CSV table of C-alpha atoms and ligand atoms in Angstrom, one decimal:
chain,number,residue,atom,x,y,z
A,1,MET,CA,112.0,20.8,19.6
A,2,ARG,CA,112.6,17.7,19.9
A,3,LEU,CA,116.6,18.3,20.9
A,4,PHE,CA,115.6,20.8,23.6
A,5,VAL,CA,113.6,17.9,25.2
A,6,GLY,CA,116.3,15.1,25.0
A,7,PHE,CA,118.5,17.5,26.7
A,8,PHE,CA,116.0,18.4,29.4
A,9,LEU,CA,115.8,14.8,30.1
A,10,SER,CA,119.5,14.3,30.5
A,11,LEU,CA,119.1,17.3,33.2
A,12,LEU,CA,116.4,15.1,35.5
A,13,CYS,CA,118.2,14.5,38.9
A,14,LEU,CA,117.7,11.9,41.5
A,15,MET,CA,117.4,13.3,45.2
A,16,GLY,CA,117.0,12.3,48.9
A,17,SER,CA,115.0,14.6,51.0
A,18,ASP,CA,116.8,16.1,53.8
A,19,VAL,CA,120.4,14.3,53.2
A,20,LEU,CA,123.4,16.9,53.9
A,21,ASP,CA,124.5,17.2,50.3
A,22,PHE,CA,124.7,18.7,47.0
A,23,ASP,CA,124.2,18.4,43.4
A,24,LEU,CA,126.9,18.8,41.0
A,25,ILE,CA,125.9,19.0,37.2
A,26,LYS,CA,128.6,19.1,35.1
A,27,MET,CA,126.9,20.6,32.1
A,28,PRO,CA,127.0,19.1,28.4
A,29,THR,CA,129.6,21.4,26.0
A,30,GLN,CA,129.9,21.2,22.4
A,31,LYS,CA,133.4,21.8,22.7
A,32,GLN,CA,135.8,21.7,25.5
A,33,ALA,CA,138.2,24.5,26.0
A,34,LYS,CA,139.2,26.6,28.7
A,35,PRO,CA,138.4,27.4,31.3
A,36,LEU,CA,135.8,25.4,33.0
A,37,VAL,CA,133.3,27.8,35.2
A,38,LEU,CA,132.3,26.5,38.4
A,39,ILE,CA,128.5,28.3,39.1
A,40,ILE,CA,128.1,28.0,42.9
A,41,SER,CA,124.6,28.9,44.6
A,42,GLY,CA,122.2,28.2,47.9
A,43,ILE,CA,125.1,28.3,50.1
A,44,GLN,CA,122.9,30.4,52.3
A,45,GLY,CA,119.2,28.9,52.3
A,46,ASP,CA,117.3,32.1,52.7
A,47,GLU,CA,119.2,33.6,49.5
A,48,PRO,CA,116.4,32.4,46.5
A,49,GLY,CA,117.8,34.6,43.8
A,50,GLY,CA,120.7,32.6,43.3
A,51,PHE,CA,119.6,29.1,43.3
A,52,ASN,CA,116.3,30.0,41.4
A,53,ALA,CA,118.6,31.4,38.6
A,54,THR,CA,121.1,28.6,38.4
A,55,ASN,CA,118.0,26.3,38.4
A,56,LEU,CA,116.6,28.3,35.3
A,57,PHE,CA,120.4,28.5,33.9
A,58,LEU,CA,120.7,24.7,33.9
A,59,GLN,CA,117.4,24.3,31.9
A,60,HIS,CA,117.3,26.9,29.3
A,61,TYR,CA,121.5,26.8,28.6
A,62,LYS,CA,123.5,25.1,26.2
A,63,ILE,CA,127.4,25.5,26.1
A,64,LEU,CA,128.7,25.9,22.9
A,65,LEU,CA,132.3,26.0,24.1
A,66,GLY,CA,134.1,25.7,27.2
A,67,GLU,CA,132.8,24.0,30.4
A,68,VAL,CA,130.6,25.2,33.1
A,69,TRP,CA,129.9,23.1,36.1
A,70,VAL,CA,127.2,24.1,38.5
A,71,VAL,CA,126.0,23.3,42.3
A,72,PRO,CA,122.7,24.8,42.4
A,73,ASN,CA,122.1,24.2,45.8
A,74,LEU,CA,124.7,23.7,48.6
A,75,ASN,CA,123.0,24.4,51.1
A,76,ARG,CA,119.5,22.3,50.4
A,77,HIS,CA,118.5,21.3,53.9
A,78,SER,CA,118.5,25.3,54.5
A,79,ILE,CA,117.1,25.7,51.2
A,80,LEU,CA,114.4,24.0,52.1
A,81,ARG,CA,113.4,25.5,55.3
A,82,ASN,CA,114.3,29.0,54.4
A,83,HIS,CA,117.2,28.8,56.8
A,84,ARG,CA,120.0,31.2,56.4
A,85,GLY,CA,121.7,28.1,57.8
A,86,ILE,CA,120.5,25.7,60.5
A,87,TYR,CA,123.9,24.9,61.3
A,88,GLY,CA,125.4,28.2,61.1
A,89,ASP,CA,126.5,30.1,58.0
A,90,MET,CA,128.1,28.0,55.7
A,91,ASN,CA,129.9,30.9,54.4
A,92,ARG,CA,132.0,31.2,57.5
A,93,LYS,CA,133.0,27.5,57.4
A,94,PHE,CA,136.0,28.2,54.9
A,95,SER,CA,138.8,28.7,56.4
A,96,THR,CA,139.5,26.6,60.2
A,97,LEU,CA,136.4,24.0,61.1
A,98,SER,CA,135.9,21.3,63.3
A,99,GLN,CA,135.4,18.1,62.5
A,100,ALA,CA,132.6,18.2,64.8
A,101,ASP,CA,130.5,20.3,62.6
A,102,LYS,CA,127.8,18.9,61.0
A,103,GLU,CA,128.9,20.2,57.8
A,104,TYR,CA,132.5,19.0,58.1
A,105,GLU,CA,132.0,16.6,55.4
A,106,LEU,CA,129.6,19.1,52.7
A,107,ILE,CA,132.3,21.7,53.3
A,108,GLN,CA,135.1,19.1,52.8
A,109,LYS,CA,133.2,18.2,49.1
A,110,ILE,CA,133.0,21.3,48.5
A,111,LYS,CA,136.6,22.4,49.2
A,112,THR,CA,137.6,19.1,46.6
A,113,ILE,CA,135.4,20.2,43.6
A,114,ILE,CA,137.0,23.7,44.0
A,115,LEU,CA,140.6,22.3,44.3
A,116,ASN,CA,139.9,20.3,41.2
A,117,PRO,CA,142.6,20.8,38.4
A,118,GLN,CA,140.1,21.0,36.1
A,119,VAL,CA,138.2,24.3,37.8
A,120,GLN,CA,140.0,27.4,36.5
A,121,VAL,CA,137.1,30.1,37.8
A,122,ILE,CA,134.4,30.3,40.3
A,123,TYR,CA,131.0,32.3,40.1
A,124,HIS,CA,129.3,33.0,43.5
A,125,LEU,CA,125.5,33.6,43.9
A,126,HIS,CA,124.0,35.4,46.7
A,127,ASP,CA,121.4,37.8,47.7
A,128,GLY,CA,122.0,41.0,49.8
A,129,GLY,CA,120.1,43.5,51.3
A,130,GLY,CA,119.2,47.1,49.7
A,131,PHE,CA,122.1,48.4,46.6
A,132,TYR,CA,125.3,49.1,47.1
A,133,ARG,CA,127.5,52.0,47.2
A,134,GLN,CA,130.6,53.8,47.6
A,135,THR,CA,129.7,56.7,49.2
A,136,TYR,CA,126.3,56.9,51.5
A,137,ILE,CA,123.5,58.2,49.2
A,138,ASP,CA,120.4,57.3,51.9
A,139,SER,CA,119.8,54.0,53.8
A,140,LEU,CA,118.9,52.0,51.3
A,141,ARG,CA,122.0,52.7,49.2
A,142,ASN,CA,125.2,53.2,51.0
A,143,PRO,CA,128.6,51.6,51.3
A,144,ASN,CA,127.3,49.2,53.9
A,145,ARG,CA,124.7,47.5,51.9
A,146,TRP,CA,125.7,44.2,49.8
A,147,GLY,CA,122.7,44.3,46.8
A,148,ASN,CA,123.4,44.7,43.1
A,149,CYS,CA,127.3,44.4,43.2
A,150,SER,CA,130.0,42.4,42.4
A,151,ILE,CA,132.4,41.7,44.7
A,152,ILE,CA,136.2,41.0,44.5
A,153,ASP,CA,138.5,39.8,47.6
A,154,GLN,CA,141.3,41.3,45.8
A,155,GLU,CA,142.3,43.3,42.7
A,156,MET,CA,145.2,40.7,41.5
A,157,LEU,CA,145.6,37.4,41.9
A,158,GLN,CA,149.4,36.4,40.8
A,159,GLY,CA,148.9,33.1,39.2
A,160,ALA,CA,145.2,32.3,38.6
A,161,TYR,CA,143.8,31.4,35.3
A,162,TYR,CA,142.7,35.4,34.9
A,163,GLU,CA,144.6,37.7,37.2
A,164,ASP,CA,142.8,41.2,37.4
A,165,LEU,CA,139.8,40.5,39.0
A,166,LEU,CA,139.0,44.5,38.8
A,167,LYS,CA,139.1,44.5,35.3
A,168,LEU,CA,136.7,40.6,35.0
A,169,SER,CA,134.4,42.6,37.7
A,170,GLN,CA,134.3,45.8,35.9
A,171,LYS,CA,133.3,43.9,32.9
A,172,ILE,CA,130.7,41.9,34.5
A,173,THR,CA,128.9,45.0,35.7
A,174,GLN,CA,129.4,47.1,32.6
A,175,LYS,CA,127.5,44.1,31.1
A,176,ILE,CA,124.6,44.1,33.8
A,177,ASN,CA,124.5,48.0,33.9
A,178,GLN,CA,123.7,47.8,29.9
A,179,LYS,CA,120.5,46.1,30.6
A,180,ILE,CA,119.8,47.8,34.0
A,181,LEU,CA,115.7,47.5,34.8
A,182,ASN,CA,116.4,51.1,37.1
A,183,ASP,CA,118.8,53.4,38.2
A,184,VAL,CA,118.4,52.2,41.7
A,185,HIS,CA,120.0,49.2,40.5
A,186,LEU,CA,122.8,50.2,39.2
A,187,TYR,CA,125.7,47.6,39.6
A,188,HIS,CA,129.1,48.4,41.2
A,189,THR,CA,132.5,47.1,42.1
A,190,ARG,CA,133.2,45.9,45.4
A,191,ASN,CA,136.4,45.2,47.3
A,192,THR,CA,136.6,43.8,50.5
A,193,GLN,CA,140.3,43.7,50.1
A,194,THR,CA,139.3,40.6,52.7
A,195,ARG,CA,143.4,40.3,53.2
A,196,LEU,CA,143.5,43.4,54.8
A,197,HIS,CA,140.9,44.6,56.6
A,198,ASP,CA,138.2,41.3,56.4
A,199,LYS,CA,138.8,38.7,58.2
A,200,GLU,CA,135.2,37.6,58.6
A,201,MET,CA,135.3,37.2,55.3
A,202,GLU,CA,138.8,35.4,55.6
A,203,LYS,CA,136.1,32.5,56.0
A,204,SER,CA,134.4,32.8,52.9
A,205,LEU,CA,133.9,30.7,50.1
A,206,THR,CA,135.5,32.8,47.5
A,207,TYR,CA,138.5,34.0,49.7
A,208,PHE,CA,139.2,30.0,50.2
A,209,ALA,CA,139.1,29.8,46.1
A,210,ILE,CA,141.6,33.0,46.1
A,211,THR,CA,143.9,31.6,48.2
A,212,HIS,CA,144.6,28.1,46.3
A,213,GLN,CA,144.9,30.5,43.0
A,214,LYS,CA,141.2,30.6,41.9
A,215,THR,CA,139.9,33.1,40.0
A,216,ALA,CA,137.0,33.7,41.9
A,217,LEU,CA,134.5,36.6,42.7
A,218,ALA,CA,130.7,36.7,43.6
A,219,ASN,CA,127.6,38.0,42.8
A,220,GLU,CA,125.4,40.1,44.4
A,221,ALA,CA,121.3,40.1,43.9
A,222,SER,CA,119.7,42.3,45.9
A,223,LYS,CA,117.1,41.0,48.5
A,224,ASN,CA,114.8,44.3,47.5
A,225,LEU,CA,113.8,43.3,44.3
A,226,PRO,CA,110.9,40.5,43.6
A,227,LEU,CA,112.6,36.8,43.0
A,228,ASN,CA,112.1,37.4,39.0
A,229,GLU,CA,113.9,40.7,38.4
A,230,ARG,CA,116.7,38.8,41.0
A,231,VAL,CA,117.1,36.0,38.9
A,232,TYR,CA,117.5,38.5,36.0
A,233,TYR,CA,120.6,40.0,37.5
A,234,HIS,CA,122.3,36.4,38.6
A,235,LEU,CA,121.5,35.7,34.9
A,236,LEU,CA,123.1,38.4,33.6
A,237,GLY,CA,125.9,38.3,36.0
A,238,ILE,CA,126.5,34.7,34.9
A,239,GLU,CA,126.3,35.5,31.0
A,240,GLY,CA,128.4,38.6,32.0
A,241,VAL,CA,131.3,36.0,33.5
A,242,LEU,CA,131.1,33.9,30.8
A,243,SER,CA,131.3,36.5,28.1
A,244,GLU,CA,134.7,38.4,29.4
A,245,LEU,CA,136.0,33.9,29.8
A,246,GLY,CA,135.3,33.4,26.0
A,247,VAL,CA,132.6,30.7,27.2
A,248,GLN,CA,130.5,30.5,24.4
A,249,PHE,CA,126.4,29.1,25.1
A,250,GLU,CA,123.3,29.9,24.0
A,251,ARG,CA,120.1,30.6,25.8
A,252,ASP,CA,116.5,30.0,24.9
A,253,PHE,CA,113.8,32.2,26.2
A,254,LYS,CA,114.3,36.2,25.7
A,255,LEU,CA,116.3,37.8,28.6
A,256,THR,CA,113.2,39.9,30.8
A,257,PRO,CA,112.0,40.0,34.0
A,258,GLN,CA,108.1,38.6,32.6
A,259,THR,CA,109.9,35.7,30.6
A,260,ILE,CA,112.0,34.8,34.0
A,261,TYR,CA,108.6,35.1,35.7
A,262,SER,CA,106.6,32.6,33.5
A,263,LEU,CA,109.3,30.2,34.0
A,264,LEU,CA,110.1,30.2,37.6
A,265,TYR,CA,106.7,28.6,37.2
A,266,ASN,CA,106.6,26.6,34.6
A,267,ARG,CA,103.6,24.3,33.9
A,268,ASN,CA,105.8,21.5,32.7
A,269,SER,CA,107.4,21.0,36.8
A,270,PHE,CA,106.8,17.9,37.9
A,271,ILE,CA,108.4,15.5,40.6
A,272,GLU,CA,108.3,12.0,40.7
A,273,ILE,CA,107.5,9.9,43.4
A,274,GLU,CA,109.3,5.7,43.5
A,275,ASN,CA,108.5,5.8,39.4
A,276,ARG,CA,104.6,5.3,40.8
A,277,ILE,CA,103.3,8.6,41.0
A,278,LYS,CA,104.0,11.7,39.2
A,279,LEU,CA,102.7,15.4,40.2
A,280,PRO,CA,102.8,18.8,38.5
A,281,LEU,CA,104.8,21.4,41.0
A,282,PHE,CA,102.2,24.0,40.5
A,283,ASP,CA,98.7,25.2,41.6
A,284,LEU,CA,98.4,22.0,43.3
A,285,ARG,CA,95.6,22.7,46.6
A,286,PRO,CA,97.8,23.4,49.9
A,287,ARG,CA,96.8,19.9,51.3
A,288,LEU,CA,96.8,16.1,49.6
A,289,ALA,CA,95.0,13.8,51.6
A,290,PHE,CA,95.4,10.1,52.1
A,291,PHE,CA,98.3,10.5,49.6
A,292,PRO,CA,100.3,6.8,49.4
A,293,PHE,CA,103.5,7.1,50.3
A,294,PRO,CA,105.9,3.7,50.8
A,295,LYS,CA,106.2,2.7,54.1
A,296,ASP,CA,109.0,1.1,55.9
A,297,LYS,CA,111.1,3.7,54.2
A,298,ALA,CA,112.8,6.7,56.1
A,299,LEU,CA,112.4,9.7,53.5
A,300,ASP,CA,115.7,10.0,52.7
A,301,SER,CA,116.0,7.1,50.9
A,302,VAL,CA,112.6,7.1,48.8
A,303,GLN,CA,113.3,8.5,45.6
A,304,PHE,CA,112.5,11.1,44.2
A,305,ARG,CA,112.9,13.0,40.8
A,306,SER,CA,112.0,16.4,39.3
A,307,ASN,CA,113.1,18.3,36.4
A,308,GLN,CA,114.0,21.0,38.4
A,309,TYR,CA,117.0,21.0,41.3
A,310,ILE,CA,115.8,23.1,44.1
A,311,VAL,CA,112.6,20.3,44.8
A,312,GLY,CA,112.1,18.3,48.2
A,313,PHE,CA,110.2,17.1,50.6
A,314,LEU,CA,110.2,17.8,54.4
A,315,PRO,CA,108.6,16.1,57.5
A,316,ARG,CA,106.3,17.8,59.1
A,317,GLY,CA,104.6,16.1,62.3
A,318,ASP,CA,102.7,13.6,60.5
A,319,GLN,CA,102.3,15.7,56.7
A,320,ILE,CA,105.1,15.8,54.1
A,321,VAL,CA,106.0,19.1,52.9
A,322,MET,CA,106.8,19.8,49.7
A,323,LYS,CA,108.9,22.5,48.5
A,324,TYR,CA,110.3,24.3,45.5
A,325,GLY,CA,113.0,26.0,46.4
A,326,ASN,CA,111.6,27.9,50.0
A,327,ARG,CA,108.2,27.9,48.7
A,328,VAL,CA,106.1,25.6,49.9
A,329,LEU,CA,104.1,23.3,47.0
A,330,SER,CA,101.8,21.0,48.9
A,331,SER,CA,101.4,19.0,51.6
A,332,LEU,CA,101.2,15.6,51.5
A,333,SER,CA,98.8,13.5,54.2
A,334,PRO,CA,100.8,10.1,53.7
A,335,LEU,CA,99.1,6.9,53.4
A,336,TYR,CA,102.2,4.7,54.3
A,337,LEU,CA,101.5,1.3,52.0
A,338,GLU,CA,103.9,-1.0,50.4
A,339,PHE,CA,104.6,-0.1,46.7
A,340,SER,CA,104.5,-2.7,44.2
A,341,ASN,CA,105.6,-2.8,40.4
A,342,ALA,CA,103.4,-5.9,39.5
A,343,LEU,CA,101.0,-3.4,37.3
A,344,PRO,CA,103.2,-1.3,35.1
A,345,GLU,CA,100.8,-0.1,32.3
A,346,VAL,CA,96.9,0.1,32.2
A,347,GLU,CA,95.0,0.2,29.1
A,348,ILE,CA,92.7,3.6,29.0
A,349,GLU,CA,90.0,5.0,26.2
A,350,VAL,CA,90.4,8.3,26.0
A,351,ASP,CA,87.6,10.6,24.4
A,352,GLY,CA,87.4,7.6,22.2
A,353,LYS,CA,90.8,6.1,21.4
A,354,LYS,CA,92.4,3.3,23.7
A,355,GLN,CA,96.1,4.0,25.2
A,356,ARG,CA,98.3,2.4,27.4
A,357,LEU,CA,99.5,4.8,29.6
A,358,LYS,CA,102.3,3.9,32.6
A,359,MET,CA,102.4,4.5,36.1
A,360,GLY,CA,102.8,7.5,36.9
A,361,ASP,CA,101.7,9.2,33.5
A,362,ILE,CA,99.5,12.3,33.5
A,363,PHE,CA,97.0,11.9,30.3
A,364,GLU,CA,94.5,15.2,28.9
A,365,VAL,CA,90.9,14.7,28.6
A,366,ARG,CA,88.7,17.0,27.0
A,367,HIS,CA,85.5,14.6,27.6
A,368,TYR,CA,85.6,11.1,29.6
A,369,PHE,CA,88.1,8.5,30.3
A,370,GLU,CA,87.6,4.9,30.9
A,371,VAL,CA,89.9,2.9,32.8
A,372,TYR,CA,90.1,-0.8,31.2
A,373,LEU,CA,91.4,-3.7,33.8
A,374,GLU,CA,91.4,-7.7,32.3
A,375,ASP,CA,92.7,-8.9,35.8
A,376,THR,CA,90.1,-8.9,38.0
A,377,ASP,CA,92.9,-9.1,41.4
A,378,LYS,CA,93.3,-5.5,40.6
A,379,ARG,CA,91.4,-2.8,42.0
A,380,VAL,CA,90.4,1.1,40.2
A,381,ASN,CA,90.0,3.9,43.1
A,382,ILE,CA,89.0,7.3,40.9
A,383,ILE,CA,89.5,9.9,43.9
A,384,GLY,CA,86.2,11.8,44.1
A,385,PHE,CA,84.2,10.0,41.7
A,386,HIS,CA,80.5,9.5,42.4
A,387,GLY,CA,80.1,6.3,41.1
A,388,LYS,CA,78.5,3.1,42.4
A,389,TYR,CA,80.8,0.8,42.9
A,390,ASP,CA,84.6,0.8,44.8
A,391,ASN,CA,86.0,-0.7,41.5
A,392,GLU,CA,85.6,1.5,39.0
A,393,ILE,CA,86.4,-0.5,35.8
A,394,ASN,CA,84.8,0.3,32.4
A,395,GLU,CA,82.8,3.4,34.1
A,396,ARG,CA,83.0,6.1,31.4
A,397,VAL,CA,84.4,9.0,33.9
A,398,GLU,CA,83.3,12.3,32.3
A,399,LEU,CA,84.4,15.4,34.5
A,400,LYS,CA,81.0,16.2,35.6
A,401,ASN,CA,81.2,12.4,38.0
A,402,LEU,CA,84.1,14.0,39.6
A,403,MET,CA,83.5,15.5,42.9
A,404,LYS,CA,85.5,19.3,43.0
A,405,GLN,CA,87.4,19.2,46.1
A,406,TYR,CA,88.7,15.5,45.5
A,407,SER,CA,91.1,17.2,42.7
A,408,ILE,CA,94.5,17.8,43.5
A,409,ASP,CA,94.8,21.0,41.8
A,410,LYS,CA,93.1,24.5,42.9
A,411,PHE,CA,91.0,24.8,39.8
A,412,GLY,CA,89.3,21.1,40.2
A,413,LYS,CA,90.6,19.7,36.7
A,414,LYS,CA,93.5,16.6,37.6
A,415,TYR,CA,92.4,13.8,39.4
A,416,ARG,CA,94.1,10.3,41.2
A,417,ILE,CA,93.3,7.7,39.3
A,418,GLU,CA,95.0,5.1,41.4
A,419,PHE,CA,95.2,1.0,41.5
A,420,TYR,CA,95.1,-1.5,44.1
A,421,ASP,CA,96.0,-4.9,43.9
A,422,LYS,CA,93.4,-7.1,46.4
A,423,ALA,CA,96.0,-7.5,49.0
A,424,GLY,CA,96.1,-3.4,49.3
A,425,ARG,CA,99.4,-3.2,47.8
A,426,PHE,CA,99.6,0.4,45.9
A,427,LEU,CA,100.2,-0.3,42.4
A,428,GLY,CA,100.4,3.4,41.4
A,429,MET,CA,98.5,6.3,40.1
A,430,LEU,CA,97.8,8.3,36.8
A,431,ILE,CA,96.2,11.6,36.9
A,432,ALA,CA,93.6,12.6,34.4
A,433,ASP,CA,93.6,16.4,33.4
A,434,PHE,CA,90.4,17.9,32.0
A,435,SER,CA,92.4,21.7,32.0
A,436,GLN,CA,91.8,21.5,28.1
A,437,SER,CA,88.1,20.2,28.9
A,438,SER,CA,85.1,22.5,27.7
A,439,SER,CA,82.6,21.2,30.1
A,440,LYS,CA,82.3,22.7,33.7
B,501,ZN,ZN1,124.7,35.7,50.8
């Protein structure tokens, strides 16, 4: 378990809010060997199956032999807005593109990664409508549908690392179909025969890769499926491509739609803001009022850190909306303050035990806590506490002393403890978590 924690922490990412940029994560491997597989998701911001799949893949898989790089959020700015492409369809920008295009730099950057001589194989994740079939069955299952299929641009690619694209695609679909949840979901290979027939697909990422002798194919999960099932099929696709290429891996959970559902809403998910605040991602109230936020800093330059790759902030009027992929987590009403590092730690008594906590810590309480501050220049504000004073130092605080509507979570169990100096600078926040408490 310890080992896993270390691995997990190494995946923490830093993020800005709305920069036109993406993450490239080079997964640690136990043994470097060919091939290096590059997995890309999130080119279209309204296809959450792909980017939720890579988000889980990065946290719950270990590479044992071979190498895997992942770009989980290629079109992050559109993902946060649940928009296919706020500057147009990014998957049509790979043949010719004006330098005036807002995403020109970003496209150059991902092209450079695709062309990196270390990269041999590209696997590109999408969500598409309906269920692809070679012949017409009904409006949901027919040759014009894109859901649940493995897409290749042509059968063979001479000179590529893995030349027989058709065979690779068939191996993947066989692997997926062994674990199919329902016959309607059955995977097929769809060959777009791009060079001969498809002017539109010539502008796509995979075709760009093909024209540069890179083995590339796409996986589509159906938009008609719930998110956890789309992720299920994408992960099966990833496992299929890695297995066929001889990349060995380990996964720390049982691959079922039920487990995926619980991992998608993992209660250990968090976001840290400027090293002074840590918030759980899930079960927050829809709005958090008077929330300390650094003043005189553009949202783009505020430091965030999360154990999830698809978390971000968006400005909306005078609010700051916190997102997990396409999902709104909460809306912060910012209280813009000067942030200070003058109080890195505080002493707190929790259920009879004294402990030192770092700013940003979330601690569990069963019965009570009490904050000690020797320095009288500092002030504590326990949000929702009905006590006699402004400064709640040396006050025994139980759940019954806290007004439920002030909790950060919708169950009334998690409360903000904020620290300030005399000048009103914000020193940091702790969160008291009464979830394990038996009292009301
Ligand atoms: Zn797509």
